Every structure is written in C-alpha cells, then in structure tokens.
PDB file of C-alpha atoms in Angstrom:
ATOM      1  CA  MET A1255      23.303  10.891 -19.479  1.00 79.00           C
ATOM      2  CA  PHE A1256      21.669  10.981 -16.024  1.00 84.00           C
ATOM      3  CA  LYS A1257      19.464  14.035 -16.489  1.00 84.00           C
ATOM      4  CA  HIS A1258      16.229  12.052 -16.129  1.00 83.00           C
ATOM      5  CA  THR A1259      17.473   9.338 -13.782  1.00 84.00           C
ATOM      6  CA  LYS A1260      15.769   9.234 -10.395  1.00 80.00           C
ATOM      7  CA  ALA A1261      18.934   8.960  -8.332  1.00 81.00           C
ATOM      8  CA  PHE A1262      18.811   8.132  -4.660  1.00 85.00           C
ATOM      9  CA  SER A1263      21.222   8.298  -1.778  1.00 92.00           C
ATOM     10  CA  GLY A1264      22.309   5.626   0.645  1.00 95.00           C
ATOM     11  CA  PHE A1265      24.377   5.266   3.791  1.00 96.00           C
ATOM     12  CA  SER A1266      25.502   2.549   6.152  1.00 97.00           C
ATOM     13  CA  VAL A1267      24.655   1.683   9.739  1.00 97.00           C
ATOM     14  CA  ASP A1268      25.949  -0.977  12.083  1.00 95.00           C
ATOM     15  CA  ASP A1269      22.614  -2.101  13.582  1.00 95.00           C
ATOM     16  CA  MET A1270      19.539  -2.334  11.364  1.00 94.00           C
ATOM     17  CA  GLN A1271      17.040  -2.751  14.219  1.00 94.00           C
ATOM     18  CA  LYS A1272      18.288   0.428  15.932  1.00 96.00           C
ATOM     19  CA  ALA A1273      18.149   2.241  12.588  1.00 96.00           C
ATOM     20  CA  ARG A1274      14.587   1.046  11.945  1.00 96.00           C
ATOM     21  CA  GLU A1275      13.475   2.173  15.414  1.00 97.00           C
ATOM     22  CA  PHE A1276      15.214   5.547  15.157  1.00 97.00           C
ATOM     23  CA  TYR A1277      14.148   6.529  11.649  1.00 97.00           C
ATOM     24  CA  GLY A1278      10.672   4.995  11.872  1.00 96.00           C
ATOM     25  CA  ASN A1279       9.592   5.702  15.442  1.00 96.00           C
ATOM     26  CA  ILE A1280      11.761   8.576  16.677  1.00 96.00           C
ATOM     27  CA  LEU A1281      11.882  10.610  13.443  1.00 96.00           C
ATOM     28  CA  GLY A1282       8.531   9.351  12.108  1.00 95.00           C
ATOM     29  CA  ILE A1283       9.727   8.519   8.595  1.00 95.00           C
ATOM     30  CA  ASP A1284       8.026   5.747   6.610  1.00 95.00           C
ATOM     31  CA  VAL A1285      10.497   2.854   6.663  1.00 95.00           C
ATOM     32  CA  GLU A1286      10.286  -0.220   4.450  1.00 94.00           C
ATOM     33  CA  GLU A1287      12.273  -3.407   4.918  1.00 90.00           C
ATOM     34  CA  LEU A1288      13.420  -4.551   1.504  1.00 91.00           C
ATOM     35  CA  GLU A1289      13.442  -8.174   0.334  1.00 87.00           C
ATOM     36  CA  MET A1290      17.208  -8.438   0.537  1.00 86.00           C
ATOM     37  CA  PRO A1291      18.257  -8.815   4.195  1.00 85.00           C
ATOM     38  CA  GLY A1292      20.078  -5.870   5.720  1.00 87.00           C
ATOM     39  CA  LEU A1293      18.383  -3.194   3.614  1.00 94.00           C
ATOM     40  CA  LEU A1294      15.871  -0.519   4.587  1.00 95.00           C
ATOM     41  CA  SER A1295      14.316   2.186   2.468  1.00 95.00           C
ATOM     42  CA  LEU A1296      13.320   5.537   3.944  1.00 95.00           C
ATOM     43  CA  HIS A1297      10.385   7.037   2.057  1.00 93.00           C
ATOM     44  CA  ILE A1298      10.855  10.805   2.035  1.00 90.00           C
ATOM     45  CA  ALA A1299       8.242  13.388   1.042  1.00 86.00           C
ATOM     46  CA  GLY A1300       8.121  14.033  -2.685  1.00 81.00           C
ATOM     47  CA  GLY A1301       8.501  10.373  -3.645  1.00 82.00           C
ATOM     48  CA  SER A1302      12.203  10.083  -2.925  1.00 84.00           C
ATOM     49  CA  HIS A1303      13.757   7.250  -1.006  1.00 91.00           C
ATOM     50  CA  ILE A1304      17.041   6.702   0.774  1.00 95.00           C
ATOM     51  CA  LEU A1305      18.702   3.314   1.118  1.00 96.00           C
ATOM     52  CA  ILE A1306      20.102   2.228   4.491  1.00 96.00           C
ATOM     53  CA  TYR A1307      22.339  -0.828   4.528  1.00 96.00           C
ATOM     54  CA  THR A1308      24.236  -2.663   7.228  1.00 94.00           C
ATOM     55  CA  LYS A1309      27.977  -2.738   6.967  1.00 92.00           C
ATOM     56  CA  PRO A1310      30.074  -4.825   9.366  1.00 89.00           C
ATOM     57  CA  ASN A1311      32.954  -2.322   9.407  1.00 95.00           C
ATOM     58  CA  HIS A1312      30.666   0.729   9.447  1.00 96.00           C
ATOM     59  CA  ALA A1313      32.360   4.032  10.218  1.00 96.00           C
ATOM     60  CA  PRO A1314      30.021   6.965  10.967  1.00 96.00           C
ATOM     61  CA  ALA A1315      29.962   9.764   8.427  1.00 93.00           C
ATOM     62  CA  THR A1316      31.963  12.789   9.564  1.00 92.00           C
ATOM     63  CA  PHE A1317      29.674  15.118   7.621  1.00 94.00           C
ATOM     64  CA  THR A1318      25.924  15.737   7.482  1.00 96.00           C
ATOM     65  CA  ILE A1319      24.279  12.926   5.507  1.00 96.00           C
ATOM     66  CA  LEU A1320      20.651  14.112   5.784  1.00 95.00           C
ATOM     67  CA  ASN A1321      19.126  17.561   6.290  1.00 95.00           C
ATOM     68  CA  PHE A1322      15.490  17.798   7.339  1.00 95.00           C
ATOM     69  CA  PRO A1323      13.892  21.161   6.449  1.00 95.00           C
ATOM     70  CA  VAL A1324      11.570  22.460   9.168  1.00 95.00           C
ATOM     71  CA  ALA A1325       9.450  25.602   9.447  1.00 95.00           C
ATOM     72  CA  ASP A1326      10.349  26.218  13.117  1.00 96.00           C
ATOM     73  CA  ILE A1327      13.717  24.942  14.310  1.00 97.00           C
ATOM     74  CA  ALA A1328      13.041  25.621  17.995  1.00 97.00           C
ATOM     75  CA  LYS A1329       9.877  23.520  17.845  1.00 97.00           C
ATOM     76  CA  ALA A1330      11.667  20.721  15.946  1.00 97.00           C
ATOM     77  CA  VAL A1331      14.536  20.679  18.461  1.00 98.00           C
ATOM     78  CA  ASP A1332      12.051  20.580  21.356  1.00 97.00           C
ATOM     79  CA  GLU A1333      10.044  17.730  19.808  1.00 97.00           C
ATOM     80  CA  LEU A1334      13.116  15.648  18.988  1.00 97.00           C
ATOM     81  CA  THR A1335      14.664  16.298  22.398  1.00 97.00           C
ATOM     82  CA  ALA A1336      11.434  15.067  24.006  1.00 97.00           C
ATOM     83  CA  ARG A1337      11.844  11.861  21.958  1.00 96.00           C
ATOM     84  CA  GLY A1338      15.351  11.323  23.337  1.00 96.00           C
ATOM     85  CA  VAL A1339      17.428  12.888  20.551  1.00 97.00           C
ATOM     86  CA  GLN A1340      20.554  14.680  21.769  1.00 97.00           C
ATOM     87  CA  PHE A1341      21.774  17.633  19.751  1.00 98.00           C
ATOM     88  CA  GLU A1342      25.440  18.296  19.144  1.00 97.00           C
ATOM     89  CA  ILE A1343      26.968  21.283  20.921  1.00 96.00           C
ATOM     90  CA  TYR A1344      29.814  22.970  19.061  1.00 93.00           C
ATOM     91  CA  ASN A1345      32.012  25.503  20.817  1.00 92.00           C
ATOM     92  CA  GLU A1346      34.819  26.209  18.384  1.00 90.00           C
ATOM     93  CA  GLU A1347      36.343  29.644  17.854  1.00 87.00           C
ATOM     94  CA  ASN A1348      34.400  30.421  14.665  1.00 86.00           C
ATOM     95  CA  PHE A1349      31.653  27.855  15.024  1.00 89.00           C
ATOM     96  CA  LYS A1350      29.361  27.857  18.044  1.00 93.00           C
ATOM     97  CA  THR A1351      25.894  26.558  18.739  1.00 94.00           C
ATOM     98  CA  ASP A1352      23.682  27.696  21.572  1.00 95.00           C
ATOM     99  CA  GLU A1353      22.922  25.521  24.611  1.00 95.00           C
ATOM    100  CA  ARG A1354      20.189  23.707  22.637  1.00 96.00           C
ATOM    101  CA  GLY A1355      22.520  22.933  19.734  1.00 96.00           C
ATOM    102  CA  ILE A1356      21.192  25.547  17.309  1.00 97.00           C
ATOM    103  CA  PHE A1357      23.697  27.392  15.117  1.00 95.00           C
ATOM    104  CA  ARG A1358      22.583  31.033  14.823  1.00 93.00           C
ATOM    105  CA  ASP A1359      25.668  32.865  13.506  1.00 90.00           C
ATOM    106  CA  GLY A1360      24.956  33.293   9.800  1.00 85.00           C
ATOM    107  CA  GLY A1361      23.024  31.377   7.211  1.00 85.00           C
ATOM    108  CA  PRO A1362      19.930  29.353   8.002  1.00 93.00           C
ATOM    109  CA  LEU A1363      19.285  28.211  11.562  1.00 96.00           C
ATOM    110  CA  ILE A1364      20.501  24.615  11.845  1.00 97.00           C
ATOM    111  CA  ALA A1365      20.993  21.981  14.553  1.00 98.00           C
ATOM    112  CA  TRP A1366      22.865  18.686  14.235  1.00 97.00           C
ATOM    113  CA  PHE A1367      22.244  15.321  15.858  1.00 98.00           C
ATOM    114  CA  LYS A1368      23.365  11.720  15.305  1.00 97.00           C
ATOM    115  CA  ASP A1369      21.566   8.507  14.478  1.00 97.00           C
ATOM    116  CA  PRO A1370      22.316   5.368  16.546  1.00 97.00           C
ATOM    117  CA  ALA A1371      25.165   4.489  14.146  1.00 97.00           C
ATOM    118  CA  GLY A1372      26.818   7.894  14.705  1.00 97.00           C
ATOM    119  CA  ASN A1373      25.903   9.396  11.307  1.00 97.00           C
ATOM    120  CA  ILE A1374      25.295  13.159  11.410  1.00 97.00           C
ATOM    121  CA  LEU A1375      21.829  14.536  10.557  1.00 97.00           C
ATOM    122  CA  SER A1376      20.363  18.006  10.860  1.00 97.00           C
ATOM    123  CA  VAL A1377      17.179  20.004  11.107  1.00 97.00           C
ATOM    124  CA  ILE A1378      17.426  23.221   9.154  1.00 97.00           C
ATOM    125  CA  GLU A1379      14.912  26.061   9.263  1.00 95.00           C
ATOM    126  CA  GLN A1380      13.421  26.967   5.901  1.00 91.00           C
ATOM    127  CA  ALA A1381      10.241  28.752   4.965  1.00 68.00           C
ATOM    128  CA  GLN A1382       7.820  26.082   3.813  1.00 60.00           C
TER     129      GLN A1382
END
C-alpha cells in the first residue's frame, strides 16, 4: 500500500525560533518556514524533508530522532563543539563514551547531542 509513498518524519519542539536557529545556523540545514504557523521543514540531502512542529506540552524524545552520517566523526564533533553544541557523555557500566562524547566500543563510531528542545540527535561515522 505504501511502497511508493514518499513518507517523511516529524518531531516536536517547544520553541520554533530556537529550532530554526539551531537547525539552520548551527547545523547548516536548509530550513523552510511553512505557510501554516508553527511548522518548519528541514530539507535533507536526497530530497527528503523532516517536519518540525511546535507543541505546547512538548516532551523531549528519549531516543535518537535524527542521525547525521559523517565521514570523520572527530572532525564533525570538533566543528559542532566550536559552534556551541555540547555532546552527551555516557558513563554506564556497559555503555561509555570518551571525554568528547564519542562511543567507540563496538559498531560505528557515534556521538549524541541535543537540540534546544532536548531531542536527541547524533553524528555517526560512515564511509561516504
């Protein structure tokens, strides 16, 4: 039924101006304000888009909502840190990141950070 449907994802934020600044200026994604108030569209490489909407009772996602593939995770972490992004540090028994927030203990190298609304995002190293 949906095999040829161009599905898209969406998530909520509590402050649209902060979201626009973060996604557009900090992360450098093309952001479009839609005609209906309280809606933004992120234009992602490959022609995809992601809908961001304001929600008065927004609760941050407790899981990763967006993964950004990068060729060099150390470089991506450095560039985002220079732009004011803070990476999450995990120090659990079976789940630890290094001092920069990069998980290196199995699987692809990955580092998590949050948007201004508290939603979890990541950069993940992949050959490009």
